[in-house]
Amino acid sequence: MQNQPSLSISHLYLVVETMQRRNGALFGSLYYCVVLCLIAIVNAEDPYRFFTWNVTYGDIYPMGIRQQGILINGQFPGPEIYSVTNDNLIINVFNNLPEPFLISWNGIQQRRNSYVDGVYGTTCPIPSGQNFTYKLQVKDQIGSFYYFPSLGFQKAAGGFGAIKILSRPRIPVPFSDPADDYSILIGDWYTTNHTRLEKIMDLGWRLPFPDGVLINGRGDGGVTYNVEQGKTYRLRISNVGLQNTLNFRIAGHTMTLVEVEGTHTVQTSLSSLDVHVGQSYSVLVTADQPPQDYYIAVSSRFTSQTLNTTAVLRYANSGKPVSGTPPPPPDNDISWSLNQARSIRTNLTASGPRPNPQGSYHYGQINITRTIKITGSAAIIDRKQRYHVNGVSFTAADTPLKLADYFNISGVFKVGSIPDEPTNNAPYLNTSVMGADFRAFIEIVFENKENIIQSWHLDGYNFFVVGMDEGRWSETSRNTYNLVDAVSRCTVQVYPKSWTAIYLGLDNVGMWNIRNEFWVRQYLGEQFYLRVYSPVMSSRDEYPLPQNALLCGRAVGKSS
Ligand SMILES: *[C@@H]1O[C@H](CO)[C@@H](O)[C@H](O)[C@H]1NC(C)=O
Ligand SMILES: *[C@@H]1O[C@H](CO)[C@@H](O)[C@H](O)[C@H]1NC(C)=O
Ligand SMILES: *[C@@H]1O[C@H](CO)[C@@H](O)[C@H](O)[C@H]1NC(C)=O
Ligand SMILES: *[C@@H]1O[C@H](CO)[C@@H](O)[C@H](O)[C@H]1NC(C)=O
Ligand SMILES: *[C@@H]1O[C@H](CO)[C@@H](O)[C@H](O)[C@H]1NC(C)=O
Ligand SMILES: *[C@@H]1O[C@H](CO)[C@@H](O)[C@H](O)[C@H]1NC(C)=O
Ligand SMILES: *[C@@H]1O[C@H](CO)[C@@H](O)[C@H](O)[C@H]1NC(C)=O
Ligand SMILES: *[C@@H]1O[C@H](CO)[C@@H](O)[C@H](O)[C@H]1NC(C)=O
């Protein structure tokens, strides 16, 4: 019963795509309309999944010390969201914290609906003691993602969880069904609580280094994954931490990379995997070793201090507990990691969320209409430690930017308050919003002049990672771009004193956060919003404000 609409959609795409190929561009738009109209009808039948979440503080002991964690339905990490492409997710969140709470959905594109993106600039927080129902659709998406609390430093207290989006039943996946499918949330962790961390940053001081690394909310040796010999398992690994790149590996086993943030990759064998903060990957692991326990080891990378932790891979009928030392990480070598990143390619013949091959969208043949250069850096502003993008350190206004836009409230932000390139001006504070045209196809070059690794995330979009290298970017760097099978994802690392270039098709109208996932830097201004604008105010391009939207700041009392 629930499969019915999925079947009809995939069938429809096949029919329409075949017809488009036969008839050429002349009838393309007509069929486009036919597709849209039919989807509009079918859409209403996409399955619904309902969730009720109770958000509270509760005692957790991830590193043996009692801490106040943010729990969802008593759990830390929060419950996993299991879904299938195009599912509607109706999530009623009761905020029983003594402070406002807001959830964002890392990697969920919120097509035409930035109102529900759940970041400061798009969505009002849920006041303490109230509830709010997020209505999301995982439209045209597959893959591994996660949700997290986006306000302040709440992410350092928990409130995060995994999101899985499976392919619809009739759409082929380029590997056999795994025996099980585990979400593994890894991240660095402080034993100091988030309000204390916020206070330190608000005073303009630097935060200490994190205290440890957690695997699914547990400290060293705290989690066991059960496997049976001869079977193959999918592990979805997300780095939900605050700053550190983490290397993931399993003693005695290799991993096969199969998916990166919604893209099926060319399947390559890895002995270990660097997961930068904010990123998600799927690997397959076959239990092909003698039945015993094996270390799963996670270590921080590229910093003078190394944080390590372990979990356990336990075979059924295991004859031996883990012993000895966990497998070491690779050398702290940028070029090792850079080479691994460059080796990740899209499997062009595999299906994505739709039955057509991922390679049928020829991103390398589309002309670029604009180049944006982004440099995130540190600066002291008004005698406080701040971070900025192209000289502008983001500060929140009193009203979500998307609501100010919707209700035409002036004076909240100004489009163009951040330049397209770094400048030589002294860094300053502002509510930075960059304007961009709906349907433009742009290039963004992230340039990192610092000694630390950066990890940039775009809300609302996946983009093609066309190039990355050490040194300075120049126009001739374009000659090295991968214009054929670059991976499409939503979070990308920029190595120290290096650059990363992406191609981005702006097909999603809305107000979208672009941020460094290094959470201190995000908190202290290394972020901005991209306002993707269409002069044609059409619900085909952007949905109206959700009827249940909370209103706050200067939007209080407005009606749509
Ligand atoms: C949420 O959890 C708290 C603490 O366990 C409990 O007091 C409260 O009744 C729960 N609320 C809902 C709506 O379940
Ligand atoms: C709050 O929860 C109730 C159900 O307990 C629901 O009827 C109501 O729509 C929710 N409020 C919001 C704003 O989502
Ligand atoms: C790519 O996907 C195709 C189609 O599902 C599959 O047959 C093939 O094994 C995959 N190739 C690699 C190298 O992953
Ligand atoms: C954080 O710790 C401070 C003491 O250092 C305490 O006053 C505060 O209530 C704690 N906050 C939370 C949310 O646990
Ligand atoms: C973490 O592991 C690495 C490599 O095994 C080791 O060099 C380092 O001393 C460990 N660090 C800690 C804090 O245990
Ligand atoms: C892209 O630009 C090139 C040269 O500037 C031009 O010849 C070509 O027609 C353009 N392609 C498209 C699809 O606009
Ligand atoms: C905001 O202004 C635009 C253009 O002037 C107008 O079309 C729209 O209806 C206004 N929105 C509201 C909520 O007043
Ligand atoms: C941001 O810059 C604009 C000019 O572009 C200025 O009018 C405004 O006051 C600045 N806002 C803040 C918060 O400094």
XYZ file of C-alpha atoms and ligand atoms in Angstrom:
672
model
C 0.000 0.000 0.000
C 2.682 2.477 1.034
C 4.810 1.499 -1.945
C 2.150 2.488 -4.439
C 3.083 6.169 -4.920
C 6.805 5.378 -5.062
C 6.235 2.889 -7.820
C 4.176 5.280 -9.848
C 6.715 8.093 -9.484
C 9.661 5.994 -10.597
C 7.675 4.576 -13.478
C 6.667 8.092 -14.438
C 10.258 9.342 -14.485
C 11.278 6.490 -16.722
C 8.457 7.181 -19.161
C 9.015 10.921 -19.204
C 12.774 10.694 -19.519
C 12.441 8.315 -22.447
C 9.964 10.646 -24.114
C 12.249 13.641 -23.539
C 15.107 11.857 -25.194
C 12.973 10.944 -28.171
C 11.451 14.341 -28.733
C 14.341 16.626 -27.836
C 14.220 20.007 -26.222
C 11.126 21.277 -28.036
C 8.777 19.278 -25.872
C 11.049 19.238 -22.860
C 9.247 21.963 -20.991
C 5.853 20.478 -21.736
C 6.914 17.184 -20.216
C 8.534 19.042 -17.363
C 5.135 20.530 -16.616
C 3.459 17.167 -16.938
C 5.952 15.725 -14.484
C 5.468 18.571 -12.031
C 1.690 18.392 -12.179
C 1.648 14.649 -11.686
C 4.186 14.891 -8.889
C 2.019 17.481 -7.212
C -0.794 14.951 -7.184
C 1.362 11.983 -6.261
C 3.145 14.029 -3.603
C 0.116 14.062 -1.387
C 0.391 10.291 -1.257
C 4.028 10.127 -0.224
C 4.093 8.194 3.048
C 4.014 10.007 6.367
C 6.089 9.106 9.400
C 5.106 10.602 12.747
C 7.428 11.274 15.670
C 6.796 12.749 19.113
C 9.920 13.934 20.860
C 10.272 15.016 24.461
C 13.413 17.105 24.920
C 14.748 17.227 28.481
C 17.931 17.550 30.477
C 19.131 14.353 32.090
C 22.235 12.890 33.667
C 24.712 11.269 31.321
C 28.161 9.821 32.121
C 29.873 9.488 28.725
C 33.347 9.935 30.201
C 32.597 8.637 33.663
C 31.776 12.106 35.020
C 28.158 13.149 35.571
C 26.998 15.744 33.021
C 23.674 17.329 32.085
C 22.913 16.029 28.608
C 20.130 17.034 26.226
C 18.001 13.909 25.891
C 15.279 13.148 23.369
C 12.722 10.719 24.769
C 15.270 9.937 27.462
C 17.933 8.970 24.908
C 21.443 10.244 24.260
C 22.097 10.361 21.331
C 18.524 11.013 20.244
C 16.407 8.457 18.347
C 17.375 7.550 14.808
C 15.096 8.737 11.999
C 14.541 5.951 9.492
C 12.966 7.084 6.229
C 12.623 6.392 2.523
C 13.059 8.912 -0.336
C 10.164 11.425 -0.456
C 8.744 10.472 2.957
C 7.039 13.220 4.907
C 8.453 13.454 8.427
C 6.115 14.991 10.980
C 8.124 15.580 14.135
C 6.328 17.109 17.126
C 9.040 18.396 19.457
C 8.168 19.238 23.097
C 10.810 21.516 24.535
C 11.068 20.712 28.228
C 14.435 22.423 28.623
C 14.490 25.634 30.680
C 15.747 27.460 27.541
C 14.761 27.789 23.847
C 15.565 24.867 21.548
C 15.841 24.512 17.789
C 16.740 21.477 15.681
C 18.446 21.589 12.299
C 18.636 18.701 9.860
C 22.149 18.419 8.471
C 21.986 17.458 4.804
C 18.191 17.439 4.472
C 17.661 19.855 1.593
C 14.251 21.253 2.627
C 13.405 21.842 -1.015
C 11.443 25.088 -1.534
C 11.024 25.238 2.224
C 13.892 26.960 4.026
C 11.370 27.980 6.722
C 11.836 24.578 8.371
C 15.622 24.422 8.109
C 15.902 24.918 11.852
C 18.771 27.387 12.045
C 18.688 30.826 13.634
C 18.261 32.631 10.287
C 15.242 30.661 9.103
C 13.177 29.347 11.999
C 12.077 30.667 15.411
C 13.276 28.594 18.368
C 10.752 26.561 20.353
C 10.259 28.453 23.629
C 10.788 26.559 26.871
C 7.702 24.536 27.791
C 6.164 24.673 24.304
C 6.002 22.293 21.374
C 6.380 22.706 17.653
C 5.790 20.292 14.789
C 8.464 20.211 12.084
C 6.970 19.111 8.766
C 9.822 17.992 6.526
C 9.980 16.027 3.320
C 13.100 14.087 2.356
C 12.390 14.993 -1.254
C 14.541 13.273 -3.889
C 17.138 12.274 -1.327
C 18.894 9.119 -0.199
C 21.793 8.623 2.171
C 23.172 9.238 5.634
C 22.715 12.461 7.592
C 22.009 13.662 11.131
C 20.085 16.239 13.118
C 21.452 18.463 15.874
C 20.482 21.418 18.083
C 21.577 24.567 16.251
C 21.286 27.250 18.954
C 24.329 28.442 20.847
C 26.516 25.561 21.946
C 23.676 23.130 22.747
C 25.252 20.684 20.323
C 27.959 20.146 22.967
C 25.293 18.662 25.279
C 23.690 16.147 22.894
C 20.287 16.451 21.217
C 21.713 14.970 18.019
C 20.783 11.765 16.204
C 21.146 9.889 12.919
C 18.940 10.242 9.831
C 18.812 7.404 7.292
C 17.091 7.821 3.950
C 16.716 4.545 2.066
C 16.059 4.161 -1.645
C 12.501 3.456 -2.754
C 11.911 -0.282 -3.207
C 12.147 -0.448 -6.994
C 15.203 1.790 -7.348
C 18.406 -0.227 -7.582
C 21.132 0.261 -4.975
C 24.633 -0.651 -6.222
C 25.283 -3.277 -3.527
C 23.348 -6.129 -1.925
C 21.188 -5.546 1.113
C 23.460 -5.578 4.155
C 22.739 -7.967 7.038
C 22.316 -4.876 9.228
C 22.699 -1.122 8.931
C 24.309 0.661 11.909
C 24.458 4.441 12.393
C 27.668 5.414 14.177
C 27.828 8.974 15.472
C 31.353 9.974 16.385
C 32.463 13.312 17.770
C 34.805 15.098 20.107
C 33.391 15.982 23.510
C 33.816 18.372 26.434
C 33.195 17.447 30.045
C 32.449 21.165 30.594
C 28.776 21.965 29.954
C 27.521 24.030 27.034
C 26.397 27.081 29.031
C 29.853 27.319 30.595
C 31.477 26.955 27.143
C 29.233 29.737 25.796
C 30.227 31.979 28.676
C 33.918 31.453 27.951
C 33.423 32.372 24.290
C 31.163 35.340 25.073
C 33.905 36.737 27.286
C 36.160 36.622 24.239
C 38.390 33.871 25.593
C 39.600 30.810 23.759
C 38.066 27.418 24.523
C 40.328 24.624 25.765
C 40.844 21.523 23.595
C 37.989 18.959 23.863
C 38.365 16.266 26.533
C 37.635 13.123 24.556
C 35.860 11.417 21.680
C 32.502 9.631 21.925
C 31.053 6.858 19.785
C 27.238 6.932 19.931
C 27.366 8.880 23.173
C 29.722 6.477 24.957
C 33.340 6.719 25.983
C 36.132 4.208 25.492
C 34.943 0.638 24.898
C 31.330 1.626 25.628
C 29.614 0.385 22.463
C 29.525 -3.086 20.927
C 28.397 -3.853 17.370
C 27.351 -7.460 16.860
C 28.099 -9.246 13.599
C 27.963 -12.781 12.254
C 30.810 -14.340 10.357
C 30.379 -14.229 6.580
C 27.840 -11.412 6.600
C 28.258 -7.845 5.344
C 27.144 -4.784 7.313
C 26.585 -1.149 6.419
C 28.079 1.384 8.825
C 26.896 4.992 8.458
C 29.507 7.159 10.117
C 28.777 10.825 10.891
C 31.083 13.254 12.683
C 28.656 15.142 14.955
C 31.479 16.687 16.988
C 32.565 20.259 17.491
C 35.885 20.626 15.689
C 38.127 17.615 15.204
C 38.594 15.514 12.090
C 38.320 11.887 13.214
C 39.960 8.854 11.662
C 37.820 5.668 11.778
C 39.171 2.124 11.393
C 38.519 -1.478 12.435
C 41.263 -3.897 13.485
C 41.763 -6.724 10.972
C 39.062 -5.486 8.558
C 38.946 -3.310 5.484
C 35.974 -1.120 4.684
C 34.357 -0.521 1.301
C 33.207 3.054 0.785
C 29.746 3.094 -0.839
C 28.019 6.390 -0.078
C 28.882 9.979 0.791
C 26.057 12.310 1.861
C 23.559 10.950 -0.655
C 25.919 9.983 -3.502
C 26.736 6.352 -4.274
C 30.489 6.277 -4.734
C 32.784 4.104 -6.781
C 33.365 1.298 -4.280
C 36.906 1.511 -2.996
C 38.577 -0.431 -0.237
C 39.889 1.557 2.739
C 41.941 0.598 5.756
C 40.865 3.783 7.526
C 38.677 6.798 6.785
C 39.029 10.486 7.701
C 35.641 11.929 8.662
C 35.780 15.710 8.926
C 33.486 17.515 11.301
C 29.920 17.596 9.969
C 30.469 14.873 7.348
C 28.754 11.504 6.794
C 29.943 8.355 4.979
C 28.657 4.792 4.498
C 31.026 1.845 4.375
C 30.402 -1.890 4.020
C 32.282 -4.232 6.304
C 32.335 -7.997 5.786
C 32.870 -10.122 8.875
C 35.485 -12.284 7.157
C 37.872 -12.895 10.072
C 38.042 -15.567 12.822
C 35.144 -15.126 15.277
C 36.411 -12.923 18.119
C 36.176 -9.278 19.236
C 37.941 -6.554 17.256
C 38.689 -2.943 18.104
C 36.896 -0.170 16.297
C 39.258 2.784 16.811
C 38.639 6.511 16.388
C 41.350 9.187 16.739
C 41.480 12.924 16.237
C 43.699 14.206 13.437
C 45.969 17.105 12.517
C 46.289 18.620 15.990
C 49.169 18.521 18.453
C 47.078 16.544 20.942
C 45.477 13.265 19.864
C 42.211 12.041 21.333
C 41.492 8.317 20.984
C 38.554 6.084 21.721
C 37.352 2.597 20.839
C 34.245 0.499 20.387
C 33.991 -3.247 19.836
C 33.083 -5.310 16.765
C 31.884 -8.606 18.258
C 31.391 -11.766 16.200
C 28.663 -14.177 17.221
C 30.370 -17.036 19.105
C 33.319 -14.733 19.711
C 36.173 -16.747 21.161
C 38.283 -13.839 22.418
C 37.809 -10.366 23.856
C 39.751 -7.402 22.425
C 43.351 -7.316 23.581
C 46.541 -5.391 22.958
C 46.588 -1.930 21.478
C 43.964 -0.626 19.053
C 45.146 -0.147 15.461
C 46.993 3.183 15.114
C 45.749 5.969 12.799
C 47.750 6.848 9.674
C 50.461 9.493 10.101
C 49.208 13.003 10.697
C 49.898 13.717 7.087
C 47.776 16.149 5.110
C 48.705 14.617 1.753
C 47.512 11.147 2.853
C 44.123 12.632 3.707
C 44.040 14.805 0.586
C 44.727 11.772 -1.597
C 41.981 9.818 0.100
C 39.556 12.718 -0.455
C 40.488 12.958 -4.130
C 40.020 9.220 -4.608
C 36.333 9.476 -3.694
C 34.351 9.429 -6.962
C 30.745 9.168 -7.986
C 29.650 5.852 -9.478
C 28.196 7.381 -12.648
C 26.183 4.295 -13.592
C 24.581 3.730 -10.174
C 21.128 5.137 -9.451
C 20.686 7.918 -6.935
C 17.298 8.795 -5.439
C 15.786 8.372 -8.916
C 16.193 5.418 -11.253
C 18.321 7.338 -13.752
C 22.090 7.060 -13.355
C 23.869 9.631 -11.207
C 26.061 10.464 -14.224
C 23.155 11.717 -16.331
C 23.510 15.245 -14.915
C 26.570 16.618 -16.712
C 27.644 19.251 -14.206
C 30.997 19.680 -15.984
C 29.357 21.010 -19.145
C 27.376 23.835 -17.571
C 28.829 27.335 -17.839
C 29.718 29.075 -14.598
C 28.070 32.475 -14.192
C 29.749 33.593 -10.982
C 32.758 32.782 -8.819
C 32.597 33.374 -5.079
C 35.775 33.139 -3.022
C 35.376 32.372 0.640
C 38.086 32.817 3.221
C 37.307 32.115 6.845
C 39.776 33.577 9.346
C 40.313 34.540 12.947
C 40.386 38.161 14.134
C 40.152 40.168 17.316
C 37.139 42.489 17.017
C 36.265 44.870 19.868
C 38.952 43.142 21.925
C 37.240 39.754 21.617
C 38.170 36.588 19.762
C 35.974 36.400 16.652
C 35.977 34.587 13.302
C 34.813 35.974 9.978
C 34.115 35.214 6.334
C 35.608 37.687 3.833
C 35.968 40.285 6.590
C 32.435 40.008 8.016
C 31.833 38.300 11.344
C 28.207 37.159 11.485
C 25.990 38.417 14.297
C 22.377 37.397 14.789
C 19.613 39.973 14.263
C 16.503 40.028 16.482
C 14.344 38.278 13.856
C 14.987 35.196 11.671
C 16.129 36.517 8.298
C 13.724 34.340 6.350
C 10.757 35.715 8.321
C 11.981 39.299 7.869
C 12.161 38.569 4.154
C 8.711 37.011 4.061
C 6.992 39.792 5.996
C 9.021 42.593 4.344
C 10.404 43.765 7.686
C 13.163 46.210 6.819
C 16.295 46.852 8.849
C 16.902 43.235 9.876
C 19.524 42.449 7.239
C 20.838 43.809 3.998
C 21.457 41.679 0.912
C 25.047 42.307 -0.137
C 26.351 42.810 3.396
C 29.192 40.396 2.647
C 31.512 40.650 -0.383
C 32.075 37.872 -2.953
C 35.798 37.865 -2.177
C 38.035 38.596 0.795
C 39.005 42.266 1.166
C 41.802 44.123 2.924
C 39.391 46.006 5.211
C 39.479 45.489 8.954
C 36.997 42.727 9.909
C 33.678 43.943 11.345
C 30.431 42.521 12.712
C 27.268 42.316 10.620
C 24.242 40.130 9.839
C 25.849 38.994 6.608
C 23.590 37.940 3.725
C 24.819 37.313 0.180
C 22.345 37.518 -2.693
C 22.212 34.937 -5.491
C 19.936 34.240 -8.450
C 17.679 31.219 -8.616
C 18.940 28.793 -11.311
C 22.427 30.323 -11.502
C 25.260 27.797 -11.713
C 28.186 29.036 -9.650
C 31.693 28.181 -8.515
C 32.767 28.653 -4.905
C 36.449 28.550 -3.997
C 37.174 28.067 -0.302
C 40.653 29.331 0.524
C 42.198 28.368 3.849
C 45.249 30.416 4.798
C 45.423 29.013 8.322
C 47.129 26.037 9.938
C 43.922 24.292 10.959
C 41.502 22.272 8.895
C 38.161 23.857 7.987
C 34.912 22.054 7.141
C 32.276 24.009 5.201
C 28.626 23.073 5.071
C 25.842 24.428 2.871
C 22.241 24.098 3.950
C 19.662 23.524 1.189
C 22.091 21.981 -1.289
C 24.464 19.306 -2.368
C 27.360 20.532 -4.524
C 30.088 18.976 -6.676
C 33.555 18.931 -5.114
C 35.489 19.646 -8.327
C 38.926 20.250 -6.864
C 41.139 20.579 -3.807
C 44.850 21.058 -3.393
C 47.562 22.476 -1.198
C 48.806 26.015 -1.851
C 46.995 29.009 -3.351
C 44.148 28.737 -5.814
C 44.616 30.477 -9.164
C 42.655 30.428 -12.410
C 44.964 27.734 -13.742
C 43.837 25.524 -10.826
C 40.686 25.063 -12.890
C 42.697 22.892 -15.274
C 42.898 20.290 -12.508
C 39.148 20.181 -11.808
C 37.315 16.877 -11.995
C 34.444 17.697 -14.361
C 33.280 14.112 -14.808
C 32.761 12.119 -11.620
C 33.298 14.447 -8.658
C 31.235 13.521 -5.639
C 28.115 15.537 -4.786
C 27.805 16.259 -1.056
C 26.912 18.991 1.449
C 30.000 19.281 3.713
C 33.562 19.604 2.462
C 36.929 19.985 4.148
C 39.573 22.569 3.276
C 43.037 21.484 4.351
C 45.455 23.876 6.060
C 47.023 26.360 3.612
C 44.956 24.764 0.850
C 41.858 25.357 -1.257
C 38.710 23.455 -2.211
C 36.499 24.358 -5.185
C 32.857 23.397 -5.661
C 30.215 23.776 -8.380
C 26.727 24.561 -7.193
C 23.443 24.731 -9.108
C 21.155 27.158 -7.278
C 17.889 25.298 -7.824
C 16.465 25.790 -4.327
C 14.940 29.188 -3.501
C 15.330 30.269 0.120
C 17.616 31.592 2.838
C 20.465 29.132 3.345
C 23.153 28.995 5.998
C 26.779 28.537 4.904
C 28.992 27.777 7.891
C 32.200 26.335 9.134
C 31.249 23.200 11.089
C 34.106 23.954 13.492
C 31.525 24.959 16.081
C 33.460 27.617 17.999
C 34.119 29.407 14.746
C 30.506 29.123 13.625
C 29.372 30.456 17.013
C 31.787 33.382 16.810
C 30.848 34.535 13.318
C 32.347 32.225 10.677
C 29.083 31.802 8.788
C 26.664 33.759 6.599
C 23.417 33.288 4.684
C 22.955 32.860 0.957
C 19.618 34.308 -0.173
C 18.671 32.441 -3.335
C 16.039 34.628 -4.861
C 13.523 34.353 -7.663
C 11.673 37.528 -8.695
C 8.733 35.336 -9.718
C 6.994 34.710 -6.406
C 5.571 31.313 -7.269
C 4.713 28.408 -5.010
C 6.274 26.225 -7.683
C 9.629 27.719 -6.653
C 9.006 28.275 -2.962
C 6.281 27.112 -0.602
C 4.408 29.699 1.437
C 5.245 30.132 5.122
C 4.065 26.969 6.932
C 0.755 27.585 8.688
C 2.134 26.474 12.032
C 5.333 28.560 11.808
C 6.328 30.103 15.114
C 6.761 33.884 14.979
C 9.367 35.715 17.017
C 11.290 38.995 17.133
C 9.721 41.639 14.895
C 7.585 39.005 13.172
C 5.398 38.570 16.281
C 1.775 39.305 15.482
C 2.259 39.315 11.700
C -0.045 37.182 9.631
C 0.564 35.676 6.233
C 8.828 14.674 29.141
O 9.721 14.086 30.060
C 9.599 14.669 31.365
C 10.712 14.089 32.226
O 10.758 12.700 32.098
C 8.207 14.380 31.920
O 8.080 15.001 33.164
C 7.177 14.952 30.960
O 5.903 14.602 31.360
C 7.398 14.441 29.564
N 6.505 15.137 28.654
C 5.866 14.530 27.666
C 5.005 15.387 26.792
O 5.958 13.334 27.461
C 1.674 20.656 20.043
O 1.242 19.324 20.281
C -0.159 19.105 20.089
C -0.437 17.650 20.401
O -0.127 17.403 21.735
C -0.538 19.390 18.662
O -1.933 19.276 18.508
C -0.123 20.812 18.305
O -0.356 21.014 16.917
C 1.368 21.004 18.580
N 1.719 22.402 18.349
C 2.512 22.793 17.353
C 2.747 24.275 17.236
O 3.007 22.044 16.560
C 28.605 1.097 -9.971
O 27.222 0.880 -9.993
C 26.860 -0.193 -10.838
C 25.342 -0.168 -11.008
O 24.672 -0.442 -9.819
C 27.390 -1.473 -10.238
O 27.023 -2.567 -11.036
C 28.903 -1.375 -10.170
O 29.412 -2.494 -9.479
C 29.338 -0.120 -9.427
N 30.773 0.020 -9.647
C 31.636 0.348 -8.679
C 33.076 0.385 -9.081
O 31.307 0.632 -7.563
C 26.829 24.328 33.762
O 27.739 24.375 34.829
C 27.610 25.518 35.654
C 28.688 25.446 36.716
O 29.939 25.422 36.086
C 26.233 25.534 36.298
O 26.067 26.720 37.032
C 25.173 25.488 35.199
O 23.882 25.361 35.754
C 25.415 24.292 34.279
N 24.472 24.348 33.175
C 23.869 23.271 32.687
C 22.949 23.480 31.539
O 24.045 22.164 33.139
C 46.292 7.963 20.667
O 46.803 6.982 19.807
C 48.011 7.348 19.161
C 48.354 6.309 18.144
O 48.031 5.027 18.582
C 49.106 7.524 20.222
O 50.288 7.946 19.587
C 48.649 8.580 21.214
O 49.568 8.682 22.262
C 47.292 8.246 21.777
N 46.853 9.383 22.581
C 46.302 9.234 23.778
C 45.905 10.494 24.474
O 46.122 8.140 24.271
C 29.354 28.238 -22.563
O 30.328 29.208 -22.899
C 30.986 28.967 -24.128
C 32.134 29.950 -24.309
O 32.017 31.048 -23.476
C 29.957 29.057 -25.263
O 30.573 28.800 -26.497
C 28.876 28.025 -25.011
O 27.851 28.155 -25.978
C 28.266 28.170 -23.644
N 27.401 27.030 -23.387
C 26.155 27.155 -22.943
C 25.412 25.875 -22.723
O 25.645 28.238 -22.705
C 6.189 41.711 0.597
O 6.465 42.526 -0.529
C 6.228 41.855 -1.767
C 6.734 42.758 -2.894
O 6.487 44.105 -2.635
C 4.741 41.522 -1.880
O 4.490 40.859 -3.096
C 4.362 40.635 -0.718
O 2.974 40.368 -0.735
C 4.724 41.271 0.616
N 4.508 40.268 1.664
C 3.812 40.510 2.766
C 3.657 39.349 3.703
O 3.338 41.588 3.030
C 25.665 46.132 8.686
O 26.055 46.895 7.568
C 25.074 47.823 7.134
C 25.595 48.495 5.901
O 25.879 47.518 4.934
C 24.810 48.841 8.243
O 23.773 49.696 7.822
C 24.391 48.092 9.498
O 24.276 48.996 10.568
C 25.395 47.034 9.873
N 24.830 46.214 10.933
C 25.480 45.939 12.055
C 24.786 45.028 13.013
O 26.576 46.382 12.289
